[in-house]
XYZ file of C-alpha atoms in Angstrom:
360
model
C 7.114 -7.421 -25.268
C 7.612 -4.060 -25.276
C 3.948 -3.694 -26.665
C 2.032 -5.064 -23.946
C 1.254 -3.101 -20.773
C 2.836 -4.233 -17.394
C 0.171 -4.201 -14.791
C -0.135 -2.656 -11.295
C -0.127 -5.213 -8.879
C -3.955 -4.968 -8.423
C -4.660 -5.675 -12.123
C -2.541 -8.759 -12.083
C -4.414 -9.969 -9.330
C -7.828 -9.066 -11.304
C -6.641 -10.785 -14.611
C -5.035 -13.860 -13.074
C -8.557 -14.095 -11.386
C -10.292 -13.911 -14.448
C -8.125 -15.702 -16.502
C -5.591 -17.689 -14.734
C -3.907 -19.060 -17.760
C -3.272 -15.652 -19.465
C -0.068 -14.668 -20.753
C 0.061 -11.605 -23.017
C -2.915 -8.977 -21.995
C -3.576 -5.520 -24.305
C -6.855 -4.278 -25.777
C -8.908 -4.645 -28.424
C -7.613 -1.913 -30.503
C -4.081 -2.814 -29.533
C -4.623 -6.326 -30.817
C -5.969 -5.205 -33.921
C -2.685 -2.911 -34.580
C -0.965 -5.978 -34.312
C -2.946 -8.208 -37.239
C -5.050 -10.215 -34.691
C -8.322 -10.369 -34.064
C -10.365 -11.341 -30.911
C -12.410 -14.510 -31.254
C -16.045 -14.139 -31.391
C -17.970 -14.563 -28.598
C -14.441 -14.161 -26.202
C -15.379 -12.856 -22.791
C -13.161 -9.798 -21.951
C -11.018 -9.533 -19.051
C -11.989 -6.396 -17.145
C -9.570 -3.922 -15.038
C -9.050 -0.690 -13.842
C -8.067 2.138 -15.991
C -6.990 5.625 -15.437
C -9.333 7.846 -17.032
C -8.005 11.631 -16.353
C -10.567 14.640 -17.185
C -10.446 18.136 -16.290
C -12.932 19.917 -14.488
C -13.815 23.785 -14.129
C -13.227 25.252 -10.934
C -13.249 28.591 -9.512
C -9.340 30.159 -8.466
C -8.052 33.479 -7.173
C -6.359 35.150 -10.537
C -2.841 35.853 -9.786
C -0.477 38.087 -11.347
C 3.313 37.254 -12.663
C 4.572 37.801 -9.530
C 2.286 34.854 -8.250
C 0.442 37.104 -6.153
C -3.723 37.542 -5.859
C -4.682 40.283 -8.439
C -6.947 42.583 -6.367
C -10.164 43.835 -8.052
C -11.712 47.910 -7.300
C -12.581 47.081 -3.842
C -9.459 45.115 -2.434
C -11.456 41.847 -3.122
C -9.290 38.956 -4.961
C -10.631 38.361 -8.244
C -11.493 34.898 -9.120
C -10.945 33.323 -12.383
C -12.589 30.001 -14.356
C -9.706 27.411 -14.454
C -9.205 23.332 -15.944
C -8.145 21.075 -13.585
C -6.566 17.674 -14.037
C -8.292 15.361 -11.828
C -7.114 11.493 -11.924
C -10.307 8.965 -12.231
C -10.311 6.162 -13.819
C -12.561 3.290 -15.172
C -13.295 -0.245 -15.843
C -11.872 -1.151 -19.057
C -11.883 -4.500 -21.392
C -8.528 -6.493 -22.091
C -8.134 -9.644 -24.054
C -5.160 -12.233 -23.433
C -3.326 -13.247 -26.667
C -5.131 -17.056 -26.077
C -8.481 -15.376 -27.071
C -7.454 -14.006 -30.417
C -6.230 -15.063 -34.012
C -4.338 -13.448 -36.697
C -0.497 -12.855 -37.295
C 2.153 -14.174 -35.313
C 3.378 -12.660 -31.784
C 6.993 -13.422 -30.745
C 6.145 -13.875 -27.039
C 8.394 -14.746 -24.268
C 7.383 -17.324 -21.440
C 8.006 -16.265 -17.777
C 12.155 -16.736 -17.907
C 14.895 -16.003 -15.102
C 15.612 -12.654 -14.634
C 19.235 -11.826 -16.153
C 19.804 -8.208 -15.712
C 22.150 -6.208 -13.879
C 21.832 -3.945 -10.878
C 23.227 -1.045 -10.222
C 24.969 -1.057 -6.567
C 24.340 -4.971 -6.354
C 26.301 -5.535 -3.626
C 24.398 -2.684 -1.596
C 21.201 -3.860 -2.010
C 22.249 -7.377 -1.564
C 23.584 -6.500 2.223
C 20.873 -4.236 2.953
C 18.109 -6.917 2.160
C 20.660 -9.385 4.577
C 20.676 -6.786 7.137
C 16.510 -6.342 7.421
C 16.196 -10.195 7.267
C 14.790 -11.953 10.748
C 17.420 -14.586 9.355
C 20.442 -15.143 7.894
C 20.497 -15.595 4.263
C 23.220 -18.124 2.402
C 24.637 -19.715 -1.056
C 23.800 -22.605 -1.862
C 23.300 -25.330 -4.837
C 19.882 -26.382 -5.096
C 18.618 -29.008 -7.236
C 15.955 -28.355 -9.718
C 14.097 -25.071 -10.686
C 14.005 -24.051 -6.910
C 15.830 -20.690 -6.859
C 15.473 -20.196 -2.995
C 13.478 -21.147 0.278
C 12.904 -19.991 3.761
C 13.466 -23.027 6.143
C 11.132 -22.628 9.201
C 12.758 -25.261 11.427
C 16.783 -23.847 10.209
C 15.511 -20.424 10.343
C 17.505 -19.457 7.381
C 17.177 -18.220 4.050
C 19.207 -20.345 1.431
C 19.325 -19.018 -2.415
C 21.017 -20.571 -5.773
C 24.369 -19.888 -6.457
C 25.367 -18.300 -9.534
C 22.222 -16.665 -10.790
C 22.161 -12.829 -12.122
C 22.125 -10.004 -10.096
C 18.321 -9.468 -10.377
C 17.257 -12.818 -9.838
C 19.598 -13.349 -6.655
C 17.696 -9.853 -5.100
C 14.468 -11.040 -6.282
C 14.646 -14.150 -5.041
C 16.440 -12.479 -1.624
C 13.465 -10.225 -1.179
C 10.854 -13.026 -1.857
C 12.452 -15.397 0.788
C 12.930 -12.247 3.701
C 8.851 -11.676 2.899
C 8.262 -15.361 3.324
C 10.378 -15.081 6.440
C 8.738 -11.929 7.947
C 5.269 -13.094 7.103
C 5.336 -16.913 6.993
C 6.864 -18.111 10.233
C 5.221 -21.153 11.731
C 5.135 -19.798 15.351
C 4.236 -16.082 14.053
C 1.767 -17.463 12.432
C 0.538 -19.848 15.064
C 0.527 -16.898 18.047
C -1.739 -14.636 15.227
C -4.288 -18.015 14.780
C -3.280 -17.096 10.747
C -2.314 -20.341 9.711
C -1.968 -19.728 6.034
C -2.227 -21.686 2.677
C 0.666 -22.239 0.211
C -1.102 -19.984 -2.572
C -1.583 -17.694 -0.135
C 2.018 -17.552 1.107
C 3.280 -17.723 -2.732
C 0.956 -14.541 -3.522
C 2.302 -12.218 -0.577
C 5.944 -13.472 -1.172
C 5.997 -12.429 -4.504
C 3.996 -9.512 -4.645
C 5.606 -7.941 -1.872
C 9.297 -8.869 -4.117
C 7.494 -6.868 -6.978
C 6.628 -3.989 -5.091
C 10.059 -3.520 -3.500
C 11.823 -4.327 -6.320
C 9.788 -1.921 -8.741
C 10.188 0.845 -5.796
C 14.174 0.636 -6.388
C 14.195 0.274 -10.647
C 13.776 -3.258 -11.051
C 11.287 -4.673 -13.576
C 10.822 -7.722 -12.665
C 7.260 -8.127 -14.362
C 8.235 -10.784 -16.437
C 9.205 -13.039 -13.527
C 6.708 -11.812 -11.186
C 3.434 -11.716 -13.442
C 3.031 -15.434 -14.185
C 4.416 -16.201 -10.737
C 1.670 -14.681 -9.417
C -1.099 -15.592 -11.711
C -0.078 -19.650 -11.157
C -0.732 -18.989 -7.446
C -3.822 -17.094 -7.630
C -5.507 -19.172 -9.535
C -9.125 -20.138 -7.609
C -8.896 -17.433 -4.539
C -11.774 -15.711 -3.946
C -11.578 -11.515 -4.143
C -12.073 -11.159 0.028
C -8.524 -13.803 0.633
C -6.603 -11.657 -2.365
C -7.867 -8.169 -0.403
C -6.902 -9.562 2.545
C -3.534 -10.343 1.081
C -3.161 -6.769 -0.082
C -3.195 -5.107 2.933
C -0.500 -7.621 4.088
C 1.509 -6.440 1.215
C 1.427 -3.011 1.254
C 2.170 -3.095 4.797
C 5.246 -4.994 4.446
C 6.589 -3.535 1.143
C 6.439 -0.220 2.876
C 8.543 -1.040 5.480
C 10.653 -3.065 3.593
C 11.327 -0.673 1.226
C 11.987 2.377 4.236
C 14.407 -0.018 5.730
C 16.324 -1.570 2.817
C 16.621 2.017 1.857
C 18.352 3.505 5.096
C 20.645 0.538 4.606
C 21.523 1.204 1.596
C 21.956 4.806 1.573
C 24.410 3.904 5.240
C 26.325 1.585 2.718
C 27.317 3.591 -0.080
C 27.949 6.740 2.062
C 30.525 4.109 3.569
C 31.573 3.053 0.090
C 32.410 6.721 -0.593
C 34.373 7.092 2.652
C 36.301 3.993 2.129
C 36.998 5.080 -1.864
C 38.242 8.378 -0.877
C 40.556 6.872 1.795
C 42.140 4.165 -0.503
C 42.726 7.026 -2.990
C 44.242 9.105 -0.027
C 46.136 6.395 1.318
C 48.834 8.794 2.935
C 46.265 11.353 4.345
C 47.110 11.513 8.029
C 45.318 13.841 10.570
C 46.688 14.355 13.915
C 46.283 16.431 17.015
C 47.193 18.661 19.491
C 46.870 20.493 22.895
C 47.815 23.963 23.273
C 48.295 26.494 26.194
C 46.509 29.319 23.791
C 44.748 28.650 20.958
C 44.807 32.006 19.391
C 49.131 30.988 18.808
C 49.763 27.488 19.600
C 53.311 27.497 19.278
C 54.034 30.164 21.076
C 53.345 28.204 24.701
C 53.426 25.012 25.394
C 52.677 22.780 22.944
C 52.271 18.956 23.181
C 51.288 16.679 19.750
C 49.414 13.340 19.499
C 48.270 10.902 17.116
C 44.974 10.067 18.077
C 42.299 12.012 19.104
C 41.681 9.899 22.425
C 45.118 10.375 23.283
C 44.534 14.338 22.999
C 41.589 14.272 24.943
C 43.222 12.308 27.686
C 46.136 14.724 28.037
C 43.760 18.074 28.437
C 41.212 16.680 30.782
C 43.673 15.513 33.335
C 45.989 18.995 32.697
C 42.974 21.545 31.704
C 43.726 23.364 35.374
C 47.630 23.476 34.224
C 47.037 26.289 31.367
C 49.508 29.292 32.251
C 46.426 31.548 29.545
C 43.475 29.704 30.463
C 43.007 29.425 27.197
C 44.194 25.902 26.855
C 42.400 23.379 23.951
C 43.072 20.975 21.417
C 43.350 21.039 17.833
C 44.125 18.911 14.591
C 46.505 19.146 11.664
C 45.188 17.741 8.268
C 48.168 16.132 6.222
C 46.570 15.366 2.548
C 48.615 17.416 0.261
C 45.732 20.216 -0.097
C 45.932 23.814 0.854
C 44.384 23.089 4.037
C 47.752 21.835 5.656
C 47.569 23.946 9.351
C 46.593 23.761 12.616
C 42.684 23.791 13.341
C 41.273 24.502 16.444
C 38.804 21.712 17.406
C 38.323 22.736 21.132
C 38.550 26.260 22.538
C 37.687 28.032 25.716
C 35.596 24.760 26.583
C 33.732 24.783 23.054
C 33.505 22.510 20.101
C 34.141 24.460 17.144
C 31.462 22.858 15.199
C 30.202 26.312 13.537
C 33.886 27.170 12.458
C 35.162 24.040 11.098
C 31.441 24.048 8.781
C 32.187 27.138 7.570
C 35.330 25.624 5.423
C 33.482 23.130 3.139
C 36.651 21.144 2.583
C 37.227 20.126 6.368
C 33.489 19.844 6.249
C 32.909 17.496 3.833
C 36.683 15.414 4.638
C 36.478 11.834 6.113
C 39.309 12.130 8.135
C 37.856 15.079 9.948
């Protein structure tokens, strides 16, 4: 498989219109390499190619400093220079039904089985965007999941791999954004099943692809199946649809994710610091808190508490609160966290290691 190309989005749409029963697309040439031959009199299957050239333009000549080289009279001096500029082109494919020759192990459109890294993340992130909750269930047949519009819920097979389950996650929560009866009713956009099918799973391509996940295999024929008949103005229409909501699937899934693991770091360095403590203080001077009064608490709150209702008490006037970080480092001290009235935000960043520390 490795091969054959795997399409944008847009060229999968173009070949399954073409040819809605093709499988394994590459060009002529490519065929060829491989001992088969197209079939005379085949019609090719035409997409969009990128075509880069380079054009001549006209720069300001700069020196190695990156700076414009002057010429006699102050003027910059301009220089002839290539350019990479992305076109492309319409170019001819064949599937592997429209040729002959030797033998091509092929693989049909099979579950997804790979692994993802930060599964779990991803998982809660796509439950946390949902409109609805999302649940485990056993369903009967091939179905891997479905969006009930009367339950409002998402339900997906138990027990399938990691790439399938977020797939087939991120296929239902499109259905679900996009395909709700009384959404749909309000917007007078009462849609076909094809139609439905084709922004579902495109829109579970382009997220998934955004984040590392091939799921071509899955997705291609998925797509194609569905296609099949629509005209070119429904599958534009359906485009915009999905780049609008892959976008902002993909901005939110990723906020939730990134939240997640910076949790799952926090958490990991607390279960390896199990006896870290931090605790805190109120002092009549800051400068030397133990050489006034002195009064030590466990929480913050309960620090707080103490020097609002006694800030008028301070014999200096220097009176604020501080913490003490108990983790075995050679940061074990008192910190002060409030002085003269002020967060010491600045002063506390300039020490990376209370910085950075979860407990602080």
């Amino acid at each position: 498989m490795a091969k054959f190309h795997t399409y944008s989005l847009n060229n999968t749409i173009l070949i399954s219109m073409q040819r809605p029963d093709a499988t394994l697309v590459t060009g002529y040439e490519r065929w060829k390499s491989m001992g088969r031959q197209v079939k005379k009199g085949e019609k090719a299957i035409r997409i969009i190619a990128p075509a880069p050239v380079k054009e001549k333009r006209q720069q300001k000549k700069l020196d190695e400093e990156n700076k414009p080289v002057l010429d006699e009279n102050g003027d910059p001096e301009m220089e002839e220079v290539e350019v990479p500029v992305q076109k492309y082109k319409v170019t001819n494919v064949f599937d592997i039904s429209q040729t002959e020759g030797d033998p091509i192990e092929t693989l049909d459109a099979i579950e997804l089985t790979a692994g993802v890294e930060n599964y779990a993340e991803f998982l809660q992130a796509v439950g946390k965007v949902a409109p609805v909750p999302i649940r485990f269930d056993e369903l009967t047949g091939q179905t891997k999941g479905y969006f009930h519009t009367v339950k409002q819920e998402i339900v997906i097979q138990k027990g399938m791999a990691e790439s399938q389950t977020l797939k087939t996650a991120i296929h239902e929560t499109a259905h679900s954004l996009l395909h709700n009866k009384e959404k749909m009713a309000e917007q007078e956009d009462l849609k076909n099943r094809q139609t439905k099918e084709v922004e579902a799973e495109s829109v579970a391509f382009v997220v998934c692809s955004a984040f590392g996940l091939d799921t071509a295999e899955y997705s291609f024929p998925y797509i194609a199946g569905w296609s099949s008949g629509k005209e070119m103005t429904e599958l534009k229409a359906s485009m915009d649809v999905i780049r609008k909501t892959s976008s902002n699937l993909i901005k939110s899934i990723e906020k939730e994710v990134q939240h997640l693991l910076t949790e799952k770091e926090k958490q990991k360095f607390l279960d390896a610091h199990t006896n870290n403590t931090i605790s805190f203080y109120v002092a009549d001077d800051m400068d030397y808190p133990i050489s006034g009064d002195f009064w030590e608490y466990q929480t913050l709150e309960e620090a707080w508490d103490f020097y609002q209702k006694h800030l008028g008490d301070a014999v200096h006037g220097l009176r604020g609160i501080g913490f003490q970080l108990q983790d075995g480092s050679d940061y074990i001290g008192m910190e002060p966290l409030i002085k003269d009235g002020m967060v010491q935000i600045e002063e506390i960043n300039q020490k990376p290691y209370y910085r950075d520390h979860p407990l602080v």
